[in-house]
PDB file of C-alpha atoms in Angstrom:
ATOM      1  CA  GLY A 201     -14.030 -42.219  54.332  1.00  0.00           C
ATOM      2  CA  GLY A 202     -10.662 -41.378  55.722  1.00  0.00           C
ATOM      3  CA  ALA A 203      -9.348 -38.027  56.701  1.00  0.00           C
ATOM      4  CA  MET A 204      -8.001 -35.785  53.997  1.00  0.00           C
ATOM      5  CA  ALA A 205      -4.526 -34.295  54.372  1.00  0.00           C
ATOM      6  CA  LEU A 206      -3.384 -31.050  52.778  1.00  0.00           C
ATOM      7  CA  TYR A 207       0.276 -30.316  52.098  1.00  0.00           C
ATOM      8  CA  THR A 208       1.542 -26.945  50.906  1.00  0.00           C
ATOM      9  CA  VAL A 209       4.825 -26.839  49.016  1.00  0.00           C
ATOM     10  CA  PRO A 210       5.827 -23.278  48.045  1.00  0.00           C
ATOM     11  CA  MET A 211       7.778 -23.237  44.783  1.00  0.00           C
ATOM     12  CA  LEU A 212       7.311 -19.663  43.614  1.00  0.00           C
ATOM     13  CA  GLU A 213       8.514 -17.577  46.508  1.00  0.00           C
ATOM     14  CA  ARG A 214      10.350 -14.453  45.415  1.00  0.00           C
ATOM     15  CA  GLY A 215      13.657 -15.359  47.121  1.00  0.00           C
ATOM     16  CA  PRO A 216      14.525 -18.514  45.159  1.00  0.00           C
ATOM     17  CA  ILE A 217      13.147 -17.057  41.919  1.00  0.00           C
ATOM     18  CA  PHE A 218      15.152 -13.839  42.360  1.00  0.00           C
ATOM     19  CA  GLU A 219      18.268 -15.897  43.133  1.00  0.00           C
ATOM     20  CA  GLY A 220      17.641 -18.000  40.049  1.00  0.00           C
ATOM     21  CA  VAL A 221      17.305 -14.929  37.846  1.00  0.00           C
ATOM     22  CA  MET A 222      20.502 -13.469  39.340  1.00  0.00           C
ATOM     23  CA  ARG A 223      22.467 -16.637  38.585  1.00  0.00           C
ATOM     24  CA  ARG A 224      21.314 -16.633  34.952  1.00  0.00           C
ATOM     25  CA  ILE A 225      22.074 -13.038  33.958  1.00  0.00           C
ATOM     26  CA  PRO A 226      25.407 -11.503  32.834  1.00  0.00           C
ATOM     27  CA  TRP A 227      27.705  -9.920  35.415  1.00  0.00           C
ATOM     28  CA  GLY A 228      26.915  -6.380  34.320  1.00  0.00           C
ATOM     29  CA  ASP A 229      23.205  -6.969  34.872  1.00  0.00           C
ATOM     30  CA  LYS A 230      23.937  -8.567  38.241  1.00  0.00           C
ATOM     31  CA  ALA A 231      25.878  -5.483  39.298  1.00  0.00           C
ATOM     32  CA  ALA A 232      23.025  -3.242  38.155  1.00  0.00           C
ATOM     33  CA  MET A 233      20.467  -5.356  40.043  1.00  0.00           C
ATOM     34  CA  VAL A 234      22.531  -5.103  43.242  1.00  0.00           C
ATOM     35  CA  PHE A 235      23.076  -1.366  42.755  1.00  0.00           C
ATOM     36  CA  TRP A 236      19.397  -0.658  42.157  1.00  0.00           C
ATOM     37  CA  GLY A 237      18.491  -2.919  45.065  1.00  0.00           C
ATOM     38  CA  LEU A 238      20.496  -0.623  47.328  1.00  0.00           C
ATOM     39  CA  PHE A 239      19.328   2.685  45.885  1.00  0.00           C
ATOM     40  CA  ASP A 240      16.040   2.234  44.010  1.00  0.00           C
ATOM     41  CA  GLY A 241      13.900  -0.829  44.667  1.00  0.00           C
ATOM     42  CA  ASP A 242      11.439   0.106  41.928  1.00  0.00           C
ATOM     43  CA  ARG A 243      14.224   0.146  39.345  1.00  0.00           C
ATOM     44  CA  GLN A 244      15.478  -3.226  40.594  1.00  0.00           C
ATOM     45  CA  GLN A 245      11.946  -4.631  40.307  1.00  0.00           C
ATOM     46  CA  GLU A 246      11.716  -3.256  36.771  1.00  0.00           C
ATOM     47  CA  MET A 247      14.922  -5.085  35.809  1.00  0.00           C
ATOM     48  CA  PHE A 248      13.767  -8.251  37.572  1.00  0.00           C
ATOM     49  CA  ILE A 249      10.436  -8.323  35.710  1.00  0.00           C
ATOM     50  CA  GLY A 250      12.261  -7.637  32.433  1.00  0.00           C
ATOM     51  CA  LYS A 251      14.544 -10.622  33.043  1.00  0.00           C
ATOM     52  CA  MET A 252      11.571 -12.814  34.005  1.00  0.00           C
ATOM     53  CA  ASN A 253       9.821 -11.876  30.748  1.00  0.00           C
ATOM     54  CA  GLU A 254      13.013 -12.600  28.764  1.00  0.00           C
ATOM     55  CA  GLY A 255      13.349 -16.078  30.297  1.00  0.00           C
ATOM     56  CA  GLY A 256       9.686 -16.888  29.834  1.00  0.00           C
ATOM     57  CA  LEU A 257       7.980 -20.029  31.023  1.00  0.00           C
ATOM     58  CA  LEU A 258      10.937 -22.260  30.178  1.00  0.00           C
ATOM     59  CA  GLY A 259      13.316 -19.991  32.105  1.00  0.00           C
ATOM     60  CA  LEU A 260      10.964 -20.001  35.081  1.00  0.00           C
ATOM     61  CA  SER A 261      10.698 -23.796  34.928  1.00  0.00           C
ATOM     62  CA  GLU A 262      14.490 -24.108  34.859  1.00  0.00           C
ATOM     63  CA  ILE A 263      14.739 -21.817  37.891  1.00  0.00           C
ATOM     64  CA  ILE A 264      12.196 -23.937  39.774  1.00  0.00           C
ATOM     65  CA  LEU A 265      14.125 -27.097  38.889  1.00  0.00           C
ATOM     66  CA  ASP A 266      17.472 -25.609  39.901  1.00  0.00           C
ATOM     67  CA  HIS A 267      16.552 -23.486  42.922  1.00  0.00           C
ATOM     68  CA  CYS A 268      13.571 -25.279  44.465  1.00  0.00           C
ATOM     69  CA  LYS A 269      15.053 -28.782  44.676  1.00  0.00           C
ATOM     70  CA  PRO A 270      14.009 -29.433  48.294  1.00  0.00           C
ATOM     71  CA  GLU A 271      10.441 -28.428  47.461  1.00  0.00           C
ATOM     72  CA  VAL A 272      10.343 -30.536  44.281  1.00  0.00           C
ATOM     73  CA  GLY A 273      11.747 -33.559  46.121  1.00  0.00           C
ATOM     74  CA  TYR A 274       9.319 -33.107  49.011  1.00  0.00           C
ATOM     75  CA  ALA A 275       6.316 -32.897  46.686  1.00  0.00           C
ATOM     76  CA  MET A 276       7.373 -36.090  44.925  1.00  0.00           C
ATOM     77  CA  LYS A 277       7.895 -37.906  48.233  1.00  0.00           C
ATOM     78  CA  VAL A 278       4.491 -36.834  49.559  1.00  0.00           C
ATOM     79  CA  VAL A 279       2.771 -38.156  46.431  1.00  0.00           C
ATOM     80  CA  THR A 280       4.761 -41.402  46.508  1.00  0.00           C
ATOM     81  CA  SER A 281       4.289 -42.023  50.230  1.00  0.00           C
ATOM     82  CA  HIS A 282       0.531 -41.803  49.750  1.00  0.00           C
ATOM     83  CA  VAL A 283       0.175 -43.842  46.558  1.00  0.00           C
ATOM     84  CA  THR A 284       2.319 -46.627  48.028  1.00  0.00           C
ATOM     85  CA  LYS A 285      -0.334 -46.916  50.762  1.00  0.00           C
ATOM     86  CA  GLY A 286      -3.132 -46.962  48.204  1.00  0.00           C
ATOM     87  CA  VAL A 287      -4.285 -43.473  49.173  1.00  0.00           C
ATOM     88  CA  PRO A 288      -5.664 -41.393  46.290  1.00  0.00           C
ATOM     89  CA  VAL A 289      -3.662 -38.237  45.633  1.00  0.00           C
ATOM     90  CA  ALA A 290      -4.500 -34.995  43.897  1.00  0.00           C
ATOM     91  CA  PHE A 291      -1.959 -32.217  43.549  1.00  0.00           C
ATOM     92  CA  GLN A 292      -2.195 -28.804  41.994  1.00  0.00           C
ATOM     93  CA  CYS A 293      -0.865 -25.305  41.810  1.00  0.00           C
ATOM     94  CA  ARG A 294      -3.075 -22.343  40.976  1.00  0.00           C
ATOM     95  CA  LEU A 295      -3.585 -23.289  37.317  1.00  0.00           C
ATOM     96  CA  GLY A 296      -2.196 -26.823  37.280  1.00  0.00           C
ATOM     97  CA  LYS A 297       0.365 -26.342  34.514  1.00  0.00           C
ATOM     98  CA  ASP A 298       3.650 -24.829  35.722  1.00  0.00           C
ATOM     99  CA  ARG A 299       4.619 -26.200  39.140  1.00  0.00           C
ATOM    100  CA  THR A 300       2.130 -29.039  38.806  1.00  0.00           C
ATOM    101  CA  GLY A 301       3.444 -29.697  35.301  1.00  0.00           C
ATOM    102  CA  ILE A 302       6.997 -30.039  36.570  1.00  0.00           C
ATOM    103  CA  VAL A 303       6.082 -32.407  39.404  1.00  0.00           C
ATOM    104  CA  ALA A 304       3.761 -34.454  37.172  1.00  0.00           C
ATOM    105  CA  ALA A 305       6.443 -34.700  34.473  1.00  0.00           C
ATOM    106  CA  LEU A 306       9.062 -35.853  36.966  1.00  0.00           C
ATOM    107  CA  LEU A 307       6.707 -38.446  38.459  1.00  0.00           C
ATOM    108  CA  LEU A 308       5.865 -39.759  34.993  1.00  0.00           C
ATOM    109  CA  LEU A 309       9.527 -39.869  33.986  1.00  0.00           C
ATOM    110  CA  ALA A 310      10.406 -41.657  37.241  1.00  0.00           C
ATOM    111  CA  MET A 311       7.766 -44.278  36.377  1.00  0.00           C
ATOM    112  CA  GLY A 312       9.335 -44.836  32.963  1.00  0.00           C
ATOM    113  CA  ALA A 313       7.128 -42.709  30.709  1.00  0.00           C
ATOM    114  CA  SER A 314       8.683 -41.601  27.441  1.00  0.00           C
ATOM    115  CA  ASP A 315       9.473 -37.964  26.720  1.00  0.00           C
ATOM    116  CA  ASP A 316       6.643 -37.931  24.157  1.00  0.00           C
ATOM    117  CA  GLN A 317       4.145 -39.219  26.735  1.00  0.00           C
ATOM    118  CA  VAL A 318       5.226 -36.552  29.231  1.00  0.00           C
ATOM    119  CA  VAL A 319       4.999 -33.747  26.661  1.00  0.00           C
ATOM    120  CA  SER A 320       1.588 -35.002  25.512  1.00  0.00           C
ATOM    121  CA  ASP A 321       0.344 -35.036  29.107  1.00  0.00           C
ATOM    122  CA  TYR A 322       1.681 -31.520  29.734  1.00  0.00           C
ATOM    123  CA  VAL A 323       0.030 -29.904  26.701  1.00  0.00           C
ATOM    124  CA  ARG A 324      -3.370 -31.109  27.916  1.00  0.00           C
ATOM    125  CA  SER A 325      -3.200 -28.038  30.210  1.00  0.00           C
ATOM    126  CA  HIS A 326      -2.747 -25.661  27.263  1.00  0.00           C
ATOM    127  CA  GLY A 327      -5.461 -23.139  26.545  1.00  0.00           C
ATOM    128  CA  SER A 328      -5.610 -21.090  29.700  1.00  0.00           C
ATOM    129  CA  ASP A 329      -4.860 -17.424  29.156  1.00  0.00           C
ATOM    130  CA  GLN A 330      -4.187 -17.021  32.869  1.00  0.00           C
ATOM    131  CA  ILE A 331      -0.796 -16.838  34.540  1.00  0.00           C
ATOM    132  CA  ALA A 332      -0.022 -17.935  38.084  1.00  0.00           C
ATOM    133  CA  LEU A 333       3.433 -16.983  39.253  1.00  0.00           C
ATOM    134  CA  GLY A 334       2.948 -16.935  43.007  1.00  0.00           C
ATOM    135  CA  ALA A 335       4.722 -14.301  45.076  1.00  0.00           C
ATOM    136  CA  VAL A 336       6.421 -12.826  42.004  1.00  0.00           C
ATOM    137  CA  GLN A 337       3.052 -12.134  40.386  1.00  0.00           C
ATOM    138  CA  ARG A 338       1.460 -10.859  43.610  1.00  0.00           C
ATOM    139  CA  GLU A 339       4.309  -8.381  44.158  1.00  0.00           C
ATOM    140  CA  ASN A 340       4.145  -7.279  40.538  1.00  0.00           C
ATOM    141  CA  GLU A 341       0.383  -6.710  40.731  1.00  0.00           C
ATOM    142  CA  ARG A 342       0.666  -4.688  43.976  1.00  0.00           C
ATOM    143  CA  ARG A 343       2.787  -2.094  42.195  1.00  0.00           C
ATOM    144  CA  LYS A 344       0.636   0.482  40.464  1.00  0.00           C
ATOM    145  CA  THR A 345       3.307   1.484  37.948  1.00  0.00           C
ATOM    146  CA  GLY A 346       6.194  -0.180  36.189  1.00  0.00           C
ATOM    147  CA  PRO A 347       6.552  -3.184  33.927  1.00  0.00           C
ATOM    148  CA  ARG A 348       4.226  -6.137  34.119  1.00  0.00           C
ATOM    149  CA  LEU A 349       4.758  -9.828  33.651  1.00  0.00           C
ATOM    150  CA  ASP A 350       3.963 -10.498  30.006  1.00  0.00           C
ATOM    151  CA  ARG A 351       0.863 -12.690  29.795  1.00  0.00           C
ATOM    152  CA  ASN A 352       1.793 -13.831  26.294  1.00  0.00           C
ATOM    153  CA  VAL A 353       5.075 -15.209  27.624  1.00  0.00           C
ATOM    154  CA  PHE A 354       3.690 -17.107  30.623  1.00  0.00           C
ATOM    155  CA  GLN A 355       0.269 -18.355  29.529  1.00  0.00           C
ATOM    156  CA  GLY A 356      -0.472 -21.776  28.137  1.00  0.00           C
ATOM    157  CA  ALA A 357       1.332 -25.103  28.255  1.00  0.00           C
ATOM    158  CA  LYS A 358       3.210 -25.510  25.001  1.00  0.00           C
ATOM    159  CA  ALA A 359       5.077 -28.644  23.944  1.00  0.00           C
ATOM    160  CA  GLU A 360       8.336 -26.733  23.481  1.00  0.00           C
ATOM    161  CA  THR A 361       8.273 -25.678  27.140  1.00  0.00           C
ATOM    162  CA  MET A 362       8.199 -29.257  28.445  1.00  0.00           C
ATOM    163  CA  GLU A 363      10.656 -30.394  25.764  1.00  0.00           C
ATOM    164  CA  GLY A 364      12.979 -27.649  27.022  1.00  0.00           C
ATOM    165  CA  VAL A 365      12.470 -28.719  30.647  1.00  0.00           C
ATOM    166  CA  ILE A 366      13.440 -32.304  29.850  1.00  0.00           C
ATOM    167  CA  ALA A 367      16.430 -31.162  27.780  1.00  0.00           C
ATOM    168  CA  HIS A 368      17.559 -28.848  30.614  1.00  0.00           C
ATOM    169  CA  ILE A 369      17.429 -31.689  33.132  1.00  0.00           C
ATOM    170  CA  ARG A 370      19.487 -33.986  30.921  1.00  0.00           C
ATOM    171  CA  LYS A 371      22.025 -31.296  30.023  1.00  0.00           C
ATOM    172  CA  THR A 372      22.453 -29.964  33.563  1.00  0.00           C
ATOM    173  CA  TYR A 373      22.139 -33.160  35.610  1.00  0.00           C
ATOM    174  CA  GLY A 374      23.205 -35.825  33.091  1.00  0.00           C
ATOM    175  CA  SER A 375      19.917 -37.709  33.225  1.00  0.00           C
ATOM    176  CA  ILE A 376      16.456 -37.678  34.731  1.00  0.00           C
ATOM    177  CA  ASP A 377      17.670 -40.035  37.479  1.00  0.00           C
ATOM    178  CA  GLY A 378      20.614 -37.688  38.099  1.00  0.00           C
ATOM    179  CA  TYR A 379      18.203 -34.846  38.802  1.00  0.00           C
ATOM    180  CA  LEU A 380      15.905 -37.012  40.904  1.00  0.00           C
ATOM    181  CA  ASP A 381      18.897 -38.115  42.996  1.00  0.00           C
ATOM    182  CA  GLN A 382      19.766 -34.439  43.559  1.00  0.00           C
ATOM    183  CA  VAL A 383      16.295 -33.665  44.913  1.00  0.00           C
ATOM    184  CA  GLY A 384      16.421 -36.683  47.234  1.00  0.00           C
ATOM    185  CA  PHE A 385      14.074 -38.845  45.176  1.00  0.00           C
ATOM    186  CA  ASP A 386      16.577 -41.680  44.858  1.00  0.00           C
ATOM    187  CA  GLU A 387      16.253 -45.164  43.385  1.00  0.00           C
ATOM    188  CA  GLY A 388      14.422 -46.464  46.470  1.00  0.00           C
ATOM    189  CA  TRP A 389      11.719 -43.819  46.110  1.00  0.00           C
ATOM    190  CA  ARG A 390      11.539 -44.396  42.347  1.00  0.00           C
ATOM    191  CA  ARG A 391      11.168 -48.156  42.841  1.00  0.00           C
ATOM    192  CA  ASP A 392       8.363 -47.607  45.382  1.00  0.00           C
ATOM    193  CA  LEU A 393       6.575 -45.289  42.955  1.00  0.00           C
ATOM    194  CA  ARG A 394       6.911 -47.716  40.040  1.00  0.00           C
ATOM    195  CA  THR A 395       5.655 -50.606  42.211  1.00  0.00           C
ATOM    196  CA  ALA A 396       2.645 -48.619  43.424  1.00  0.00           C
ATOM    197  CA  ALA A 397       1.849 -47.448  39.893  1.00  0.00           C
ATOM    198  CA  SER A 398       1.862 -51.015  38.576  1.00  0.00           C
ATOM    199  CA  LEU A 399      -0.715 -52.267  41.114  1.00  0.00           C
TER     200      LEU A 399
END
């Protein structure tokens, strides 16, 4: 057999997620987050976790879509560049439902799958009571006191989450292709993916 290649694409680093939360909250909350960031990091973290819990899995997915575009585009290009050469590809995140779910959904949509097919594929990952939120979760777990990420909010892979992801893309970017263009996965990449998938 051939050599195996491993690519790491970080999509849940605290910086982009924190920025995404900051862009979504009202001005008064932004001011409080900045203030507490200067004077009491624990209080800022408490607010941050509260806002993460409020946004839930859909909010997190929207932040990944909006603030991790280079990473999303890169992941899609890596998959496509391999499948066009006939190389088998497996991709995953820790649980295979959040980041993996977004990339898988976008690949399926780029190949022409219907919204219903994408949602049906996504919910196949439902059932896990685990959460996997990368650096945000690791930082939260290191703290011995303070609020925690709400497992009930972030576990599972529910249809309404992926329906919301697709709706967010269309509302914010005009279309699936509009979003894919923004992440650098343009019509040429989409055509290559569709051709490889049809072989």
